[in-house]
Amino acid sequence: MPKKLFIPGPTEVRKEVLEAMAHPVIGHRSKEFQNLHNEVSGKLQKLMHTKNPVFLSGSSALGVMEACARNTVREGKKVLSLVCGAFSEKWAKIFQSNGKESVSVEVEWGKAIKPEMVKKALEKDSFDAVCLTHNETSSGVTNPLEDIAHVLKDYPDTLFLVDAVSSLAGIPVEVDEWGIDVCLASTQKALATPPGLAIFSVSPKAIKRAAEVRNRGTYFDFLQFLKYWKKGQTISTGPISQIFALDKELDIIFKEGLKERFSRHKKMAEMVKNWAGKNFQDFAEPSFSSLTLTTVKNTKNLDIKKVNEELEKRDKVISGGYGKLKDVTFRISHMGEIYPEDIKELLKDLDEILKLK
Ligand SMILES: *Cc1c(COP(=O)(O)O)cnc(C)c1O
């Protein structure tokens, strides 16, 4: 029996979406691909509330983060990385490994980045870009994106780069309204599509900046992405089967309705957080706790490997902690194609397993 995935990526994929991948492979320079590309990119623009082009990348999200490092910061300039966990920390590391200077604003893991902190950092120094992880998948914190975006509005020369990997399609993301220059996500989280594909929107401002940056490389050059996007194509052979799958999942998302989808995530989050509060503790700072996953403080010192052995007998799996939170937390994902009935069943199983101890 396949196990139902309550892990924060890759997440459950619907049968129809898996089946969409069985579509005969088509040429990546064919008219048929062009139609598929434009269809999917258009649906993503709708999902992200943007007029900016949305590019399809045959990579995971990390690849697009590398693209940001190569395209958005000029020689001798700096990036501001907002760090509140293991995923946001990747922003700083990826810029540094691409030879760009990164300054971090860091909060204790479990806490959210506050707009005042960003304001203070921007008043002190000048940056070509600011990087934010919308939903920090290690600590289970959702940063106040809209409020931080508001601060950035006073700094028109600073690009705003947002990792929406574990938020997009689970909680609202308004790219144009919030002035996000690059918004990126991979498909295997709240987008509930098999891994191997990442998507990202790029503003005209970010394209203009890229043109001023030397050594953008070949695979992740924003200007090349734009050139091919205009033709309804990808730069090189893309993950065509995954794009068919994403097209299908986007239809499922719009059929459910964005508002309904967001409130379903909220409902599942309430169920899990309620359970976590009764038995353990939510690791995230109150009022910033994520609606797409819950990071639970492991106050009972449970052996999550053993819990999962029991859960696997019931065809389910949850996740341990991530990075330096590995031993002190565990995580229950409630994003994408997981429904309140699934959560109800999971929590019942977990209660049963807790009694076994
Ligand atoms: C999973 C995750 C990533 C990494 O995504 P990949 O597609 O595996 O590269 C980055 N950021 C966040 C917030 C994530 O949850």
Short mmCIF file of N, CA and C in Angstrom, two decimals, residues 118-199:
data_model
loop_
_atom_site.label_atom_id
_atom_site.label_comp_id
_atom_site.label_asym_id
_atom_site.label_seq_id
_atom_site.Cartn_x
_atom_site.Cartn_y
_atom_site.Cartn_z
N VAL A 118 13.42 44.62 9.22
CA VAL A 118 13.81 44.82 7.82
C VAL A 118 14.05 46.31 7.59
N LYS A 119 13.17 47.11 8.14
CA LYS A 119 13.27 48.57 8.00
C LYS A 119 14.61 49.05 8.56
N LYS A 120 14.95 48.56 9.74
CA LYS A 120 16.19 48.97 10.39
C LYS A 120 17.40 48.61 9.53
N ALA A 121 17.39 47.39 9.00
CA ALA A 121 18.53 46.94 8.18
C ALA A 121 18.65 47.76 6.90
N LEU A 122 17.51 48.11 6.32
CA LEU A 122 17.54 48.88 5.07
C LEU A 122 17.95 50.33 5.29
N GLU A 123 17.67 50.84 6.48
CA GLU A 123 18.07 52.22 6.80
C GLU A 123 19.58 52.31 7.02
N LYS A 124 20.16 51.19 7.47
CA LYS A 124 21.59 51.18 7.83
C LYS A 124 22.52 51.02 6.63
N ASP A 125 22.06 50.31 5.61
CA ASP A 125 22.95 49.91 4.52
C ASP A 125 22.15 49.80 3.23
N SER A 126 22.85 49.74 2.09
CA SER A 126 22.06 49.61 0.85
C SER A 126 22.24 48.22 0.25
N PHE A 127 21.15 47.70 -0.27
CA PHE A 127 21.15 46.32 -0.77
C PHE A 127 20.54 46.26 -2.17
N ASP A 128 21.09 45.38 -2.99
CA ASP A 128 20.50 45.16 -4.32
C ASP A 128 19.23 44.32 -4.23
N ALA A 129 19.17 43.49 -3.20
CA ALA A 129 17.99 42.62 -3.06
C ALA A 129 17.77 42.22 -1.61
N VAL A 130 16.53 41.90 -1.30
CA VAL A 130 16.17 41.34 0.01
C VAL A 130 15.50 39.99 -0.24
N CYS A 131 15.93 38.98 0.51
CA CYS A 131 15.36 37.63 0.33
C CYS A 131 14.52 37.23 1.53
N LEU A 132 13.33 36.78 1.24
CA LEU A 132 12.45 36.33 2.32
C LEU A 132 11.91 34.93 2.00
N THR A 133 11.88 34.09 3.00
CA THR A 133 11.20 32.81 2.88
C THR A 133 9.81 33.02 3.48
N HIS A 134 8.79 32.95 2.65
CA HIS A 134 7.43 33.26 3.11
C HIS A 134 7.04 32.32 4.25
N ASN A 135 7.14 31.03 3.97
CA ASN A 135 6.75 30.03 4.95
C ASN A 135 7.97 29.17 5.27
N GLU A 136 8.50 29.29 6.47
CA GLU A 136 9.73 28.59 6.84
C GLU A 136 9.37 27.15 7.23
N THR A 137 9.70 26.23 6.33
CA THR A 137 9.24 24.84 6.45
C THR A 137 9.95 24.07 7.57
N SER A 138 11.03 24.61 8.11
CA SER A 138 11.68 23.91 9.23
C SER A 138 11.00 24.25 10.56
N SER A 139 10.74 25.53 10.78
CA SER A 139 10.21 25.95 12.08
C SER A 139 8.68 26.06 12.09
N GLY A 140 8.07 25.97 10.90
CA GLY A 140 6.61 26.07 10.84
C GLY A 140 6.10 27.49 11.04
N VAL A 141 6.91 28.46 10.64
CA VAL A 141 6.55 29.87 10.80
C VAL A 141 6.20 30.49 9.45
N THR A 142 5.11 31.27 9.41
CA THR A 142 4.82 32.07 8.23
C THR A 142 5.19 33.51 8.54
N ASN A 143 6.10 34.03 7.76
CA ASN A 143 6.53 35.42 7.97
C ASN A 143 5.48 36.39 7.43
N PRO A 144 5.37 37.58 8.04
CA PRO A 144 4.35 38.55 7.61
C PRO A 144 4.74 39.22 6.29
N LEU A 145 4.58 38.47 5.23
CA LEU A 145 5.02 38.91 3.90
C LEU A 145 4.45 40.25 3.49
N GLU A 146 3.15 40.41 3.68
CA GLU A 146 2.52 41.64 3.22
C GLU A 146 3.09 42.87 3.96
N ASP A 147 3.30 42.75 5.27
CA ASP A 147 3.83 43.87 6.05
C ASP A 147 5.29 44.17 5.68
N ILE A 148 6.05 43.11 5.41
CA ILE A 148 7.45 43.31 5.01
C ILE A 148 7.48 43.95 3.61
N ALA A 149 6.58 43.52 2.76
CA ALA A 149 6.48 44.09 1.41
C ALA A 149 6.24 45.60 1.49
N HIS A 150 5.46 45.98 2.45
CA HIS A 150 5.13 47.39 2.66
C HIS A 150 6.39 48.21 2.94
N VAL A 151 7.28 47.66 3.74
CA VAL A 151 8.55 48.32 4.06
C VAL A 151 9.39 48.49 2.79
N LEU A 152 9.42 47.45 1.98
CA LEU A 152 10.23 47.45 0.75
C LEU A 152 9.78 48.51 -0.25
N LYS A 153 8.54 48.93 -0.14
CA LYS A 153 8.01 49.90 -1.10
C LYS A 153 8.77 51.22 -1.08
N ASP A 154 9.42 51.53 0.05
CA ASP A 154 10.21 52.76 0.14
C ASP A 154 11.61 52.59 -0.45
N TYR A 155 11.91 51.40 -0.95
CA TYR A 155 13.25 51.13 -1.49
C TYR A 155 13.15 50.56 -2.91
N PRO A 156 12.82 51.42 -3.85
CA PRO A 156 12.56 50.93 -5.21
C PRO A 156 13.77 50.33 -5.93
N ASP A 157 15.00 50.62 -5.43
CA ASP A 157 16.17 50.02 -6.09
C ASP A 157 16.54 48.66 -5.51
N THR A 158 15.81 48.26 -4.48
CA THR A 158 16.08 46.96 -3.85
C THR A 158 15.04 45.95 -4.33
N LEU A 159 15.51 44.88 -4.93
CA LEU A 159 14.57 43.86 -5.42
C LEU A 159 14.07 43.02 -4.25
N PHE A 160 12.84 42.58 -4.36
CA PHE A 160 12.24 41.75 -3.30
C PHE A 160 12.07 40.32 -3.84
N LEU A 161 12.83 39.40 -3.25
CA LEU A 161 12.84 38.01 -3.71
C LEU A 161 12.14 37.13 -2.67
N VAL A 162 11.15 36.40 -3.09
CA VAL A 162 10.36 35.62 -2.13
C VAL A 162 10.31 34.14 -2.50
N ASP A 163 10.72 33.33 -1.52
CA ASP A 163 10.57 31.88 -1.62
C ASP A 163 9.17 31.54 -1.11
N ALA A 164 8.30 31.13 -2.04
CA ALA A 164 6.92 30.78 -1.66
C ALA A 164 6.70 29.28 -1.84
N VAL A 165 7.79 28.51 -1.65
CA VAL A 165 7.75 27.07 -1.94
C VAL A 165 6.64 26.36 -1.16
N SER A 166 6.58 26.61 0.14
CA SER A 166 5.59 25.86 0.92
C SER A 166 4.37 26.71 1.28
N SER A 167 4.19 27.81 0.54
CA SER A 167 2.99 28.63 0.77
C SER A 167 2.11 28.73 -0.46
N LEU A 168 2.69 28.87 -1.64
CA LEU A 168 1.92 29.11 -2.85
C LEU A 168 0.89 28.00 -3.10
N ALA A 169 -0.36 28.42 -3.22
CA ALA A 169 -1.52 27.54 -3.41
C ALA A 169 -2.08 27.01 -2.10
N GLY A 170 -1.42 27.36 -0.97
CA GLY A 170 -1.93 26.96 0.34
C GLY A 170 -2.41 28.17 1.14
N ILE A 171 -1.67 29.27 0.99
CA ILE A 171 -2.06 30.55 1.61
C ILE A 171 -1.88 31.66 0.56
N PRO A 172 -2.56 32.80 0.73
CA PRO A 172 -2.51 33.81 -0.32
C PRO A 172 -1.10 34.37 -0.60
N VAL A 173 -0.81 34.52 -1.87
CA VAL A 173 0.41 35.20 -2.32
C VAL A 173 -0.02 36.14 -3.45
N GLU A 174 0.20 37.44 -3.24
CA GLU A 174 -0.23 38.45 -4.21
C GLU A 174 0.99 39.16 -4.77
N VAL A 175 1.50 38.65 -5.86
CA VAL A 175 2.79 39.12 -6.36
C VAL A 175 2.77 40.60 -6.74
N ASP A 176 1.83 41.03 -7.54
CA ASP A 176 1.85 42.43 -8.01
C ASP A 176 1.47 43.40 -6.90
N GLU A 177 0.43 43.06 -6.18
CA GLU A 177 -0.03 43.91 -5.08
C GLU A 177 1.09 44.15 -4.06
N TRP A 178 1.87 43.12 -3.79
CA TRP A 178 2.90 43.23 -2.76
C TRP A 178 4.28 43.58 -3.35
N GLY A 179 4.34 43.80 -4.65
CA GLY A 179 5.59 44.25 -5.27
C GLY A 179 6.72 43.22 -5.18
N ILE A 180 6.39 41.96 -5.38
CA ILE A 180 7.42 40.91 -5.32
C ILE A 180 8.10 40.82 -6.69
N ASP A 181 9.43 40.99 -6.70
CA ASP A 181 10.15 40.98 -7.98
C ASP A 181 10.42 39.58 -8.49
N VAL A 182 10.79 38.69 -7.59
CA VAL A 182 10.89 37.28 -7.98
C VAL A 182 10.12 36.48 -6.93
N CYS A 183 9.16 35.70 -7.40
CA CYS A 183 8.42 34.82 -6.49
C CYS A 183 8.61 33.41 -7.02
N LEU A 184 9.14 32.54 -6.18
CA LEU A 184 9.49 31.20 -6.67
C LEU A 184 8.85 30.10 -5.84
N ALA A 185 8.62 28.97 -6.51
CA ALA A 185 8.12 27.78 -5.81
C ALA A 185 8.50 26.54 -6.60
N SER A 186 8.70 25.44 -5.90
CA SER A 186 8.78 24.17 -6.62
C SER A 186 7.39 23.55 -6.54
N THR A 187 7.17 22.52 -7.34
CA THR A 187 5.79 22.03 -7.49
C THR A 187 5.40 20.95 -6.48
N GLN A 188 6.39 20.46 -5.70
CA GLN A 188 6.09 19.27 -4.88
C GLN A 188 5.63 19.59 -3.45
N LYS A 189 5.23 20.85 -3.21
CA LYS A 189 4.75 21.18 -1.86
C LYS A 189 3.26 21.47 -1.93
N ALA A 190 2.87 22.74 -1.69
CA ALA A 190 1.43 23.03 -1.70
C ALA A 190 0.84 22.91 -3.11
N LEU A 191 1.68 22.88 -4.12
CA LEU A 191 1.19 22.70 -5.49
C LEU A 191 0.91 21.24 -5.84
N ALA A 192 1.26 20.34 -4.94
CA ALA A 192 0.84 18.94 -5.03
C ALA A 192 1.07 18.27 -6.38
N THR A 193 2.24 18.52 -6.95
CA THR A 193 2.61 17.93 -8.24
C THR A 193 3.96 17.23 -8.05
N PRO A 194 4.24 16.17 -8.80
CA PRO A 194 5.51 15.48 -8.58
C PRO A 194 6.73 16.42 -8.69
N PRO A 195 7.80 16.10 -7.96
CA PRO A 195 8.98 16.95 -7.96
C PRO A 195 9.71 16.97 -9.30
N GLY A 196 10.53 17.99 -9.50
CA GLY A 196 11.34 18.08 -10.72
C GLY A 196 11.09 19.35 -11.50
N LEU A 197 10.13 20.14 -11.04
CA LEU A 197 9.76 21.35 -11.76
C LEU A 197 9.66 22.51 -10.76
N ALA A 198 10.20 23.64 -11.13
CA ALA A 198 10.04 24.85 -10.32
C ALA A 198 9.45 25.95 -11.20
N ILE A 199 8.79 26.90 -10.57
CA ILE A 199 8.16 27.99 -11.32
C ILE A 199 8.54 29.30 -10.64
#
